[in-house]
């Protein structure tokens, strides 16, 4: 192949690169999975081209909070412009076995995980050994009876040391930082958290934290939880990443946002993400649902919680506890903001989604069968019987379509930066390969999204969950088209591992 021959040339699109500030009509040439040239590229006979006239050409979106982690989940996120989907809030154990399995099965999108603190805690306090055959969301449902006090009890000094050893081993295996879903084990104390954050700081990796308390009232309010998180950053030097600021702050987003901005202004290593929905999703066994004071503390009722797989709306706490006993890993939707009828709630969501320098991250959930079990198939289109949260299909398209096009809350280039460069920079200090992603520049990986800015939009809803997003013309992962002319290639498996440390993406 001549050095002037390209595998594909994307011609005539509006090229937006958040890092360099480039925003112009240009061509993008790809060779061997890499961006070979950007600019005015002379036509060559026999070359493969993609006409991007009237389209935006930008780096593929980097989702640092994606729980789906399957081929089906990848397909839906590809239509949302995602080229790299990472499970960093919950993480996994064992780390090496998870990466081995992804390589054996094949993945559509680039993928990676953090080390799962909560699974280390379950192993140490309850003897629940991590099972590499289970999905992380299935593992989250294990031990719903709080065996050994893994969720509610303080760890001893010896137990903390064992947890740290497990986390350090996971980092050596390529885990991207430490996932700390503290809200699911709120009994873990400050001594344990400072030790875990110290492990992260020593390894120079981020923590990805779901705060321990979600409440509008003291004590143990969301505000208190964020003050603790800020304190961990100051006391240990650990990079504390805030997962889903929107859902964990509830109605106190304004005050929590102010605290975090003040901490950042003082130079503390804190980063933030949010998703553009007023409905959260998690497992029914989440500890905070069982709190008898849940309605008073959150400003919501048990009727705001519904099982995703059958749309059963909880009647009261007893109903929720029964569902928890029947299937602790069942996924639920929690409608904590009413965006359709309350403009004040919309304003609260905007404060988190438009957080200065904050990333957009989906918190995408797995796809589940009508009986609540996880879908492990590879049918396209996805069967309509499947369920998930609409954010699993439309987060980034909703953000672009609503916040940029419809409401004009943010410029297009800045919006793309919140979906690409900002999330990438959160992790690239410990993941060198990410410096080749989230950029549309010569020498970078050809992870590229081509979309129509006039039509990009979410289509999924709680009544039509499997509708993929609209407007995505082409999505390339490592130069390989996954979507071309709006059509999915169901055979393509170009996704590569993204690993922490100095390991390369084929290790």
XYZ file of C-alpha atoms in Angstrom:
507
model
C 0.000 0.000 0.000
C 1.346 3.383 -1.007
C 1.845 5.871 1.784
C -0.665 8.068 -0.068
C -3.315 5.336 -0.155
C -5.957 5.415 2.553
C -8.394 2.779 3.773
C -11.177 5.364 3.922
C -11.593 9.101 3.418
C -14.466 10.891 5.163
C -15.147 13.827 2.881
C -16.686 17.237 3.327
C -17.927 17.074 6.918
C -17.800 19.695 9.649
C -14.738 18.458 11.514
C -14.778 19.305 15.230
C -11.785 18.483 17.433
C -12.273 19.643 21.042
C -8.580 19.671 21.954
C -7.209 21.785 19.090
C -10.355 23.850 18.645
C -10.589 22.868 15.002
C -14.062 23.499 13.598
C -14.145 23.612 9.806
C -15.231 21.762 6.696
C -12.485 19.230 5.992
C -11.638 15.660 4.999
C -10.410 12.935 7.334
C -8.255 10.106 5.980
C -7.837 6.788 7.794
C -5.103 4.202 7.397
C -4.555 1.030 9.472
C -6.952 2.122 12.215
C -5.328 5.532 12.634
C -6.193 9.025 11.493
C -3.603 9.635 8.788
C -4.543 13.135 7.649
C -7.046 15.910 8.321
C -7.619 18.768 5.907
C -8.063 19.154 2.161
C -7.125 15.708 0.845
C -6.771 15.281 -2.928
C -9.023 12.642 -4.455
C -7.408 9.381 -5.578
C -8.747 6.806 -7.991
C -10.350 3.757 -6.405
C -10.385 5.186 -2.884
C -13.211 4.327 -0.478
C -15.035 7.449 0.618
C -17.756 8.418 3.019
C -19.727 11.532 2.094
C -20.171 13.574 5.269
C -21.661 16.690 3.657
C -23.983 18.392 6.124
C -22.756 16.111 8.925
C -20.527 16.643 11.944
C -17.354 14.556 12.093
C -15.894 14.297 15.596
C -14.165 11.882 17.962
C -16.312 8.980 19.106
C -17.851 9.521 22.522
C -16.106 8.156 25.612
C -18.553 6.805 28.187
C -16.788 6.280 31.518
C -19.911 4.955 33.276
C -21.412 2.123 31.219
C -22.787 -0.938 33.020
C -24.094 -2.758 29.913
C -20.814 -4.373 28.801
C -22.205 -6.760 26.176
C -22.559 -6.896 22.404
C -26.216 -5.853 22.624
C -25.344 -2.923 24.882
C -22.510 -1.953 22.519
C -24.855 -1.853 19.540
C -27.289 0.460 21.261
C -24.493 2.729 22.466
C -22.906 2.809 19.000
C -26.092 4.436 17.682
C -25.577 6.948 20.496
C -22.119 7.798 19.105
C -20.128 5.897 21.742
C -16.881 4.200 20.681
C -15.413 3.516 24.153
C -17.630 2.183 26.983
C -16.041 1.753 30.413
C -17.439 0.212 33.634
C -15.746 2.391 36.236
C -18.253 3.112 39.015
C -18.879 -0.509 40.070
C -15.900 -2.214 38.452
C -15.226 -5.941 38.538
C -13.275 -8.685 40.221
C -11.260 -10.547 39.139
C -9.992 -7.972 36.642
C -7.769 -10.146 34.433
C -10.467 -12.787 34.004
C -12.958 -10.126 32.883
C -10.621 -8.833 30.183
C -9.871 -12.395 29.047
C -13.565 -13.069 28.652
C -14.180 -9.927 26.602
C -11.367 -10.882 24.256
C -12.708 -14.406 23.832
C -16.295 -13.268 23.230
C -15.467 -10.264 21.044
C -16.720 -6.719 21.616
C -18.029 -4.011 19.314
C -16.778 -1.017 21.329
C -13.552 -0.369 23.164
C -14.042 -1.481 26.755
C -12.468 -1.481 30.199
C -13.127 -1.691 33.936
C -12.014 -0.421 37.299
C -11.251 -2.632 40.290
C -14.478 -3.281 42.214
C -14.084 -2.239 45.872
C -17.538 -3.528 46.783
C -16.675 -7.030 45.534
C -13.461 -6.990 47.551
C -15.534 -6.003 50.586
C -18.036 -8.810 49.967
C -15.187 -11.305 49.647
C -13.454 -10.193 52.846
C -16.473 -9.669 55.103
C -18.913 -12.266 53.770
C -16.765 -14.819 51.937
C -18.633 -14.108 48.669
C -16.011 -15.000 46.080
C -16.155 -12.954 42.858
C -17.465 -15.111 40.021
C -16.015 -14.188 36.599
C -18.999 -15.862 34.915
C -21.397 -13.320 36.400
C -22.102 -9.843 35.090
C -21.123 -7.070 37.547
C -24.803 -6.169 37.990
C -25.553 -9.791 38.929
C -22.689 -9.669 41.419
C -24.149 -6.484 42.886
C -27.268 -8.442 43.821
C -25.316 -11.136 45.699
C -25.508 -11.133 49.471
C -28.690 -9.053 49.665
C -29.141 -10.312 53.223
C -26.041 -8.335 54.282
C -24.090 -11.502 55.130
C -21.131 -10.730 57.355
C -22.225 -7.098 57.488
C -20.584 -6.422 54.124
C -23.027 -3.541 53.515
C -23.748 -2.209 57.001
C -20.733 -2.956 59.209
C -17.429 -1.190 59.762
C -14.377 -3.171 58.654
C -11.628 -4.034 61.118
C -8.032 -2.970 60.531
C -7.192 -6.476 59.333
C -10.149 -6.557 56.958
C -9.206 -3.160 55.534
C -5.670 -4.398 54.851
C -7.044 -7.445 53.003
C -9.385 -5.248 50.955
C -6.433 -3.035 50.012
C -4.389 -6.059 48.940
C -7.196 -7.229 46.641
C -7.543 -3.758 45.125
C -3.811 -3.452 44.535
C -3.784 -6.820 42.773
C -6.633 -5.682 40.527
C -4.736 -2.530 39.607
C -1.719 -4.633 38.639
C -4.015 -6.625 36.344
C -4.970 -3.480 34.450
C -7.928 -2.089 36.388
C -8.630 1.558 35.551
C -8.687 3.023 39.040
C -10.943 1.885 41.874
C -14.737 1.791 41.675
C -16.324 2.819 44.992
C -20.131 2.458 44.946
C -20.219 3.508 48.597
C -23.990 3.988 48.575
C -24.410 0.200 48.425
C -22.206 -0.383 51.472
C -22.833 2.742 53.555
C -21.506 1.026 56.685
C -17.952 1.380 55.416
C -16.332 3.966 57.642
C -13.978 6.877 57.180
C -10.932 4.830 58.174
C -11.641 2.332 55.405
C -12.311 5.057 52.864
C -9.112 6.938 53.653
C -7.181 3.673 53.332
C -8.791 2.824 49.989
C -8.279 6.361 48.702
C -4.683 6.149 49.911
C -4.234 3.005 47.814
C -5.554 4.911 44.789
C -3.333 7.917 45.465
C -0.234 5.741 45.822
C -1.004 4.069 42.492
C -1.847 7.453 40.888
C -5.280 6.278 39.745
C -8.738 7.817 40.169
C -11.551 6.598 42.366
C -15.037 6.525 40.828
C -17.408 7.196 43.682
C -21.118 6.787 44.306
C -21.476 8.786 47.518
C -22.669 6.882 50.623
C -25.729 8.996 51.447
C -28.487 10.324 49.185
C -30.801 12.551 51.176
C -32.131 16.078 51.299
C -32.027 16.057 55.123
C -29.365 15.846 57.822
C -27.802 13.787 59.211
C -26.217 11.750 56.427
C -27.367 14.084 53.676
C -25.966 14.227 50.154
C -24.229 17.442 51.182
C -22.488 15.651 54.057
C -21.412 12.891 51.679
C -19.838 15.393 49.305
C -18.028 17.121 52.156
C -16.538 13.726 53.032
C -15.514 13.138 49.418
C -13.844 16.540 49.306
C -12.073 15.681 52.544
C -10.747 12.404 51.128
C -9.259 14.298 48.176
C -7.611 16.821 50.499
C -6.397 14.309 53.093
C -5.097 11.558 50.792
C -4.391 13.312 47.496
C -6.587 10.820 45.681
C -8.356 11.869 42.494
C -12.021 11.640 43.521
C -14.392 11.327 40.580
C -18.067 12.053 41.297
C -20.432 9.628 39.566
C -23.872 10.899 38.454
C -24.037 14.193 40.321
C -27.662 14.531 39.198
C -29.068 11.432 40.901
C -27.006 11.449 44.089
C -27.689 15.120 44.885
C -31.478 14.774 44.490
C -33.046 18.195 45.234
C -29.836 19.611 46.741
C -27.928 19.746 43.449
C -27.374 23.493 43.741
C -25.658 23.350 47.116
C -23.667 20.193 46.289
C -22.512 21.764 43.033
C -21.326 24.856 44.896
C -19.308 22.756 47.353
C -17.610 20.832 44.547
C -16.804 23.959 42.535
C -15.266 25.574 45.618
C -13.127 22.487 46.225
C -11.944 22.472 42.615
C -11.109 26.179 42.819
C -8.809 25.290 45.717
C -6.935 22.836 43.516
C -8.336 19.574 44.842
C -8.317 16.635 42.393
C -12.063 16.262 41.882
C -13.939 15.587 38.638
C -17.651 15.314 37.925
C -20.078 13.565 35.579
C -23.853 13.588 35.051
C -26.485 12.174 32.702
C -29.448 14.150 31.269
C -32.320 12.261 32.916
C -34.353 12.745 36.078
C -34.788 9.005 36.498
C -32.106 6.767 37.971
C -31.669 3.014 37.780
C -30.026 0.424 39.990
C -30.672 -2.932 41.651
C -33.715 -3.286 43.900
C -31.463 -4.467 46.750
C -29.742 -1.065 47.028
C -29.476 -0.314 50.750
C -30.924 3.209 50.572
C -34.312 1.973 49.305
C -34.836 -0.116 52.441
C -34.373 2.828 54.818
C -37.785 3.356 56.531
C -37.186 7.103 56.221
C -36.598 6.865 52.446
C -39.632 9.000 51.421
C -38.897 11.795 53.890
C -35.175 11.852 53.197
C -35.396 11.844 49.406
C -38.595 13.770 48.757
C -39.950 10.859 46.719
C -42.415 8.066 47.442
C -42.078 4.305 47.017
C -44.391 4.796 44.055
C -41.477 6.525 42.293
C -39.714 3.124 42.079
C -40.661 0.548 39.451
C -39.226 -2.769 38.328
C -37.855 -2.275 34.826
C -38.585 -5.748 33.431
C -42.342 -5.684 34.143
C -43.032 -2.003 34.978
C -44.390 -2.977 38.417
C -44.727 0.192 40.482
C -43.970 -0.212 44.170
C -46.918 0.354 46.488
C -45.030 0.727 49.761
C -41.901 -0.373 51.622
C -43.242 -3.908 52.189
C -43.779 -4.281 48.462
C -40.195 -3.191 47.821
C -38.791 -5.574 50.436
C -40.766 -8.411 48.856
C -39.335 -7.634 45.426
C -35.881 -7.495 46.981
C -36.299 -10.951 48.520
C -37.648 -12.407 45.268
C -34.758 -11.160 43.101
C -32.156 -8.894 44.731
C -30.475 -8.255 41.393
C -33.632 -7.027 39.631
C -33.196 -3.621 38.001
C -35.448 -0.736 38.972
C -36.119 2.772 37.696
C -36.343 5.539 40.290
C -38.062 8.746 39.173
C -36.411 11.267 41.492
C -37.162 14.380 39.373
C -40.368 15.182 37.483
C -39.063 16.906 34.370
C -42.355 16.863 32.492
C -44.407 18.776 35.070
C -41.938 20.729 37.179
C -39.703 23.402 35.619
C -37.797 23.726 38.904
C -36.793 20.071 38.592
C -35.577 20.740 35.035
C -33.455 23.598 36.387
C -31.950 21.281 39.003
C -30.994 18.730 36.360
C -29.425 21.468 34.232
C -27.124 22.445 37.116
C -25.568 18.974 37.073
C -25.563 18.304 33.321
C -24.005 21.701 32.556
C -21.507 21.542 35.433
C -18.420 23.495 34.238
C -15.825 21.038 32.971
C -18.074 18.098 33.832
C -18.362 15.001 31.681
C -21.468 13.424 30.235
C -21.666 9.752 31.220
C -24.637 7.472 30.664
C -24.769 5.088 33.631
C -26.140 2.744 30.930
C -27.753 -0.403 32.333
C -27.748 -3.972 30.971
C -30.625 -5.268 28.865
C -32.954 -7.637 30.701
C -35.549 -10.273 29.811
C -39.196 -10.143 30.961
C -38.298 -12.439 33.889
C -35.602 -10.001 35.032
C -32.621 -12.096 33.900
C -29.868 -10.445 31.870
C -30.046 -10.749 28.093
C -26.937 -12.409 26.662
C -28.032 -12.763 23.054
C -27.051 -10.961 19.860
C -30.251 -10.318 17.933
C -30.743 -7.202 15.841
C -32.911 -5.249 16.131
C -33.002 -5.910 19.845
C -36.193 -7.806 20.712
C -38.913 -5.468 21.957
C -39.446 -7.722 24.972
C -36.147 -6.471 26.437
C -35.966 -3.657 28.963
C -33.429 -1.152 30.203
C -33.261 2.506 31.157
C -33.616 4.825 28.109
C -30.214 6.268 29.003
C -28.740 2.955 27.824
C -29.710 3.948 24.286
C -29.913 7.729 24.158
C -27.797 9.653 26.678
C -25.436 11.463 24.310
C -28.040 11.966 21.578
C -30.444 13.398 24.162
C -27.736 15.754 25.421
C -26.891 17.010 21.923
C -30.483 17.147 20.739
C -31.963 18.773 23.833
C -29.226 20.860 25.449
C -27.636 22.078 22.208
C -30.174 22.038 19.382
C -33.547 22.505 21.095
C -32.741 24.674 24.102
C -29.446 26.282 23.095
C -27.919 25.776 26.526
C -24.469 24.911 25.148
C -22.510 25.309 21.917
C -21.911 22.275 19.726
C -18.125 22.154 20.092
C -18.359 22.504 23.878
C -21.053 19.827 24.020
C -18.880 17.429 22.027
C -15.982 18.144 24.400
C -18.135 17.043 27.357
C -18.710 13.737 25.544
C -15.112 13.140 24.418
C -12.081 15.046 25.659
C -13.316 15.770 29.199
C -14.091 12.115 30.095
C -10.896 10.948 28.409
C -8.743 13.334 30.429
C -10.237 12.027 33.658
C -8.480 8.695 33.110
C -5.634 9.231 30.671
C -3.148 9.976 33.449
C -3.210 6.266 34.322
C -4.307 4.990 30.887
C -1.779 6.280 28.343
C -3.632 4.764 25.377
C -6.527 7.178 25.998
C -4.299 10.022 24.775
C -4.854 8.601 21.285
C -8.630 8.772 21.678
C -11.178 11.591 22.038
C -9.217 13.635 19.499
C -9.591 14.053 15.762
C -5.944 14.587 14.882
C -3.253 12.880 12.827
C -1.804 9.871 14.652
C -4.848 9.348 16.875
C -7.049 6.255 16.870
C -9.773 6.366 14.226
C -12.623 6.204 16.754
C -14.987 8.545 14.951
C -18.654 9.565 15.008
C -20.412 11.150 12.021
C -23.857 12.526 12.821
C -26.525 14.870 11.538
C -26.749 17.817 13.969
C -30.290 18.558 12.795
C -31.723 15.122 13.587
C -29.554 13.608 16.336
C -31.902 12.690 19.183
C -32.835 9.957 21.602
C -35.782 7.769 20.637
C -35.901 5.340 23.568
C -38.453 5.860 26.326
C -39.921 3.824 29.152
C -42.651 2.711 26.753
C -40.289 1.988 23.838
C -36.992 1.021 25.419
C -35.298 -0.725 22.470
C -35.561 2.199 20.039
C -31.999 3.186 19.078
C -30.994 6.834 18.828
C -31.490 8.794 15.610
C -29.052 10.819 13.528
C -25.891 8.724 13.697
C -24.680 8.407 10.084
C -21.457 6.490 10.745
C -19.472 5.197 13.722
C -15.945 3.848 13.336
C -14.033 1.970 16.034
C -10.330 1.707 15.284
C -11.090 2.609 11.660
C -13.633 -0.197 11.255
C -17.183 0.922 10.446
C -19.678 -0.370 12.998
C -22.410 1.867 11.576
C -22.257 3.041 7.949
C -24.964 5.067 6.212
C -27.042 4.570 9.340
C -26.889 0.769 9.096
C -25.349 -1.507 11.738
C -22.780 -4.148 10.772
C -23.755 -6.951 13.152
C -20.591 -8.931 12.353
C -18.077 -6.218 13.247
C -16.140 -6.766 16.479
C -13.387 -4.120 16.388
C -13.511 -3.204 20.095
C -10.209 -3.362 21.965
C -9.390 -3.471 25.662
C -8.591 -0.259 27.500
C -6.425 -1.091 30.504
C -4.811 0.821 33.302
C -1.087 1.119 33.880
C 1.444 0.630 31.116
C -0.235 -2.412 29.586
C -1.062 -2.135 25.902
C -4.530 -2.790 24.513
C -3.676 -6.307 23.317
C -2.233 -7.506 26.639
